[in-house]
Amino acid sequence: MKRLLYLLLLTTLTLSADAQYKWEYGLMVGGANYLGDIGGKEQTRRDFVWDMHLNQTNIAIGAYTRYKISKRLAVFGAFNYLQINDADSESTNPARRARNLNFRNRMLELQARAELTIFYDNDVGGKGYYNPDFRLYIFGGFAGYRSNPQGQILFDPNDQFDDVWYNLRDFQTEGEEYGQFGWAIPAGLGLYFTFDKTWRIGWELSWRTTGSDYLDDISTTYVDPASLPSDEARAFASQTNQQLILDIDDPDAGSVNDHQYQEGFSTKRGDPTNNDSYLTTQFTVGRVIRGRSQFYRKKYSWLRNRTGSRKSRAKF
């Protein structure tokens, strides 16, 4: 993460020295959602956005820089704060509702990527003013993130842990250790309008494929409760109970034993064959820096040094 930040900063300083309507900085604001082991509709599992709960969309804000290399190619760097969250109680699948798990994850992300313009119009409306202009682009790159999945006890007779968020990584609920830092591959498309060669307003949709299946602290099977470090860890490992099964009143919900550890069996808690992923949709507001290129400074530097009219000298 630190190396990626240093590289982004070095690139920024290098490129800004030769900017002529090429360098840009701005803010991003929008929403984030995720696809993982929590969520889903009535079916067991579907890819991409079909299993997402749109009502669980949360905030995604950040800052960015962009450098335009050519008419169609640009490089982009951004720092984002985002939150993803979901709960089995939001699903219509009886088995997932009976599992009764939940999470939230407040993430920090640093990304760098390349952008390719696939359509542009330098004179939107054809009025001859060349203001505004328009760009539609696709992109791909690399990102590093800090992840911290947290959970709540949603069913506890004594309400002991209600409204309290716990860091799930500390509990090793599946007997696995996983780190707080990870990597992702952002890809997507976006667009922006440039007004008066100064302000840029845009929108983009970015999907992140990650190298982790623990953004939601769920991946494999239930483990022996005796191997877990605390009562809280055992509570978070399995939140299914008999009253919950009765309330669901659906044969597909199974029994309590279907959603907790059983000796001699690998009782499914998550799906390790697919890593977690997340997406953001964000609006962008940026400002273009009106710099002059090195070529301009070298060729016309004498203009900047003029303090008045030239003085003539008589020749003899």
Short mmCIF file of C-alpha atoms in Angstrom, two decimals, residues 21-29 62-67 76-77 131 133 137 191-204 282-290:
data_model
loop_
_atom_site.label_atom_id
_atom_site.label_comp_id
_atom_site.label_asym_id
_atom_site.label_seq_id
_atom_site.Cartn_x
_atom_site.Cartn_y
_atom_site.Cartn_z
CA TYR A 21 -4.87 21.26 -20.02
CA LYS A 22 -3.76 17.71 -19.28
CA TRP A 23 -3.58 17.60 -15.50
CA GLU A 24 -6.77 17.39 -13.40
CA TYR A 25 -7.75 16.88 -9.77
CA GLY A 26 -11.14 16.48 -8.11
CA LEU A 27 -13.56 14.73 -5.78
CA MET A 28 -15.72 11.62 -6.11
CA VAL A 29 -18.97 10.82 -4.28
CA GLY A 62 -12.76 9.97 -2.50
CA ALA A 63 -10.31 12.23 -4.28
CA TYR A 64 -8.60 11.68 -7.63
CA THR A 65 -6.05 12.93 -10.12
CA ARG A 66 -5.99 12.38 -13.89
CA TYR A 67 -3.30 13.02 -16.49
CA PHE A 76 -5.82 8.02 -13.19
CA GLY A 77 -5.12 7.69 -9.48
CA ASN A 131 -17.88 24.07 -24.95
CA ASP A 133 -16.79 18.70 -24.80
CA TYR A 137 -14.09 5.89 -21.61
CA LEU A 191 -17.94 9.69 -18.87
CA TYR A 192 -17.36 13.37 -18.29
CA PHE A 193 -18.12 16.82 -19.72
CA THR A 194 -15.54 19.63 -19.69
CA PHE A 195 -16.85 23.18 -19.33
CA ASP A 196 -14.76 26.24 -20.31
CA LYS A 197 -11.67 24.00 -20.40
CA THR A 198 -11.68 24.26 -16.61
CA TRP A 199 -14.40 22.19 -14.90
CA ARG A 200 -15.15 18.53 -15.44
CA ILE A 201 -18.32 16.82 -14.25
CA GLY A 202 -18.66 13.09 -14.77
CA TRP A 203 -19.91 9.72 -13.63
CA GLU A 204 -18.36 6.24 -13.54
CA GLN A 282 -19.65 7.74 -8.27
CA PHE A 283 -20.10 11.25 -9.59
CA THR A 284 -16.92 13.26 -10.14
CA VAL A 285 -16.23 16.98 -10.04
CA GLY A 286 -12.77 18.07 -11.18
CA ARG A 287 -10.73 21.08 -12.14
CA VAL A 288 -8.28 21.17 -15.05
CA ILE A 289 -4.93 22.84 -14.43
CA ARG A 290 -4.07 25.42 -17.07
#
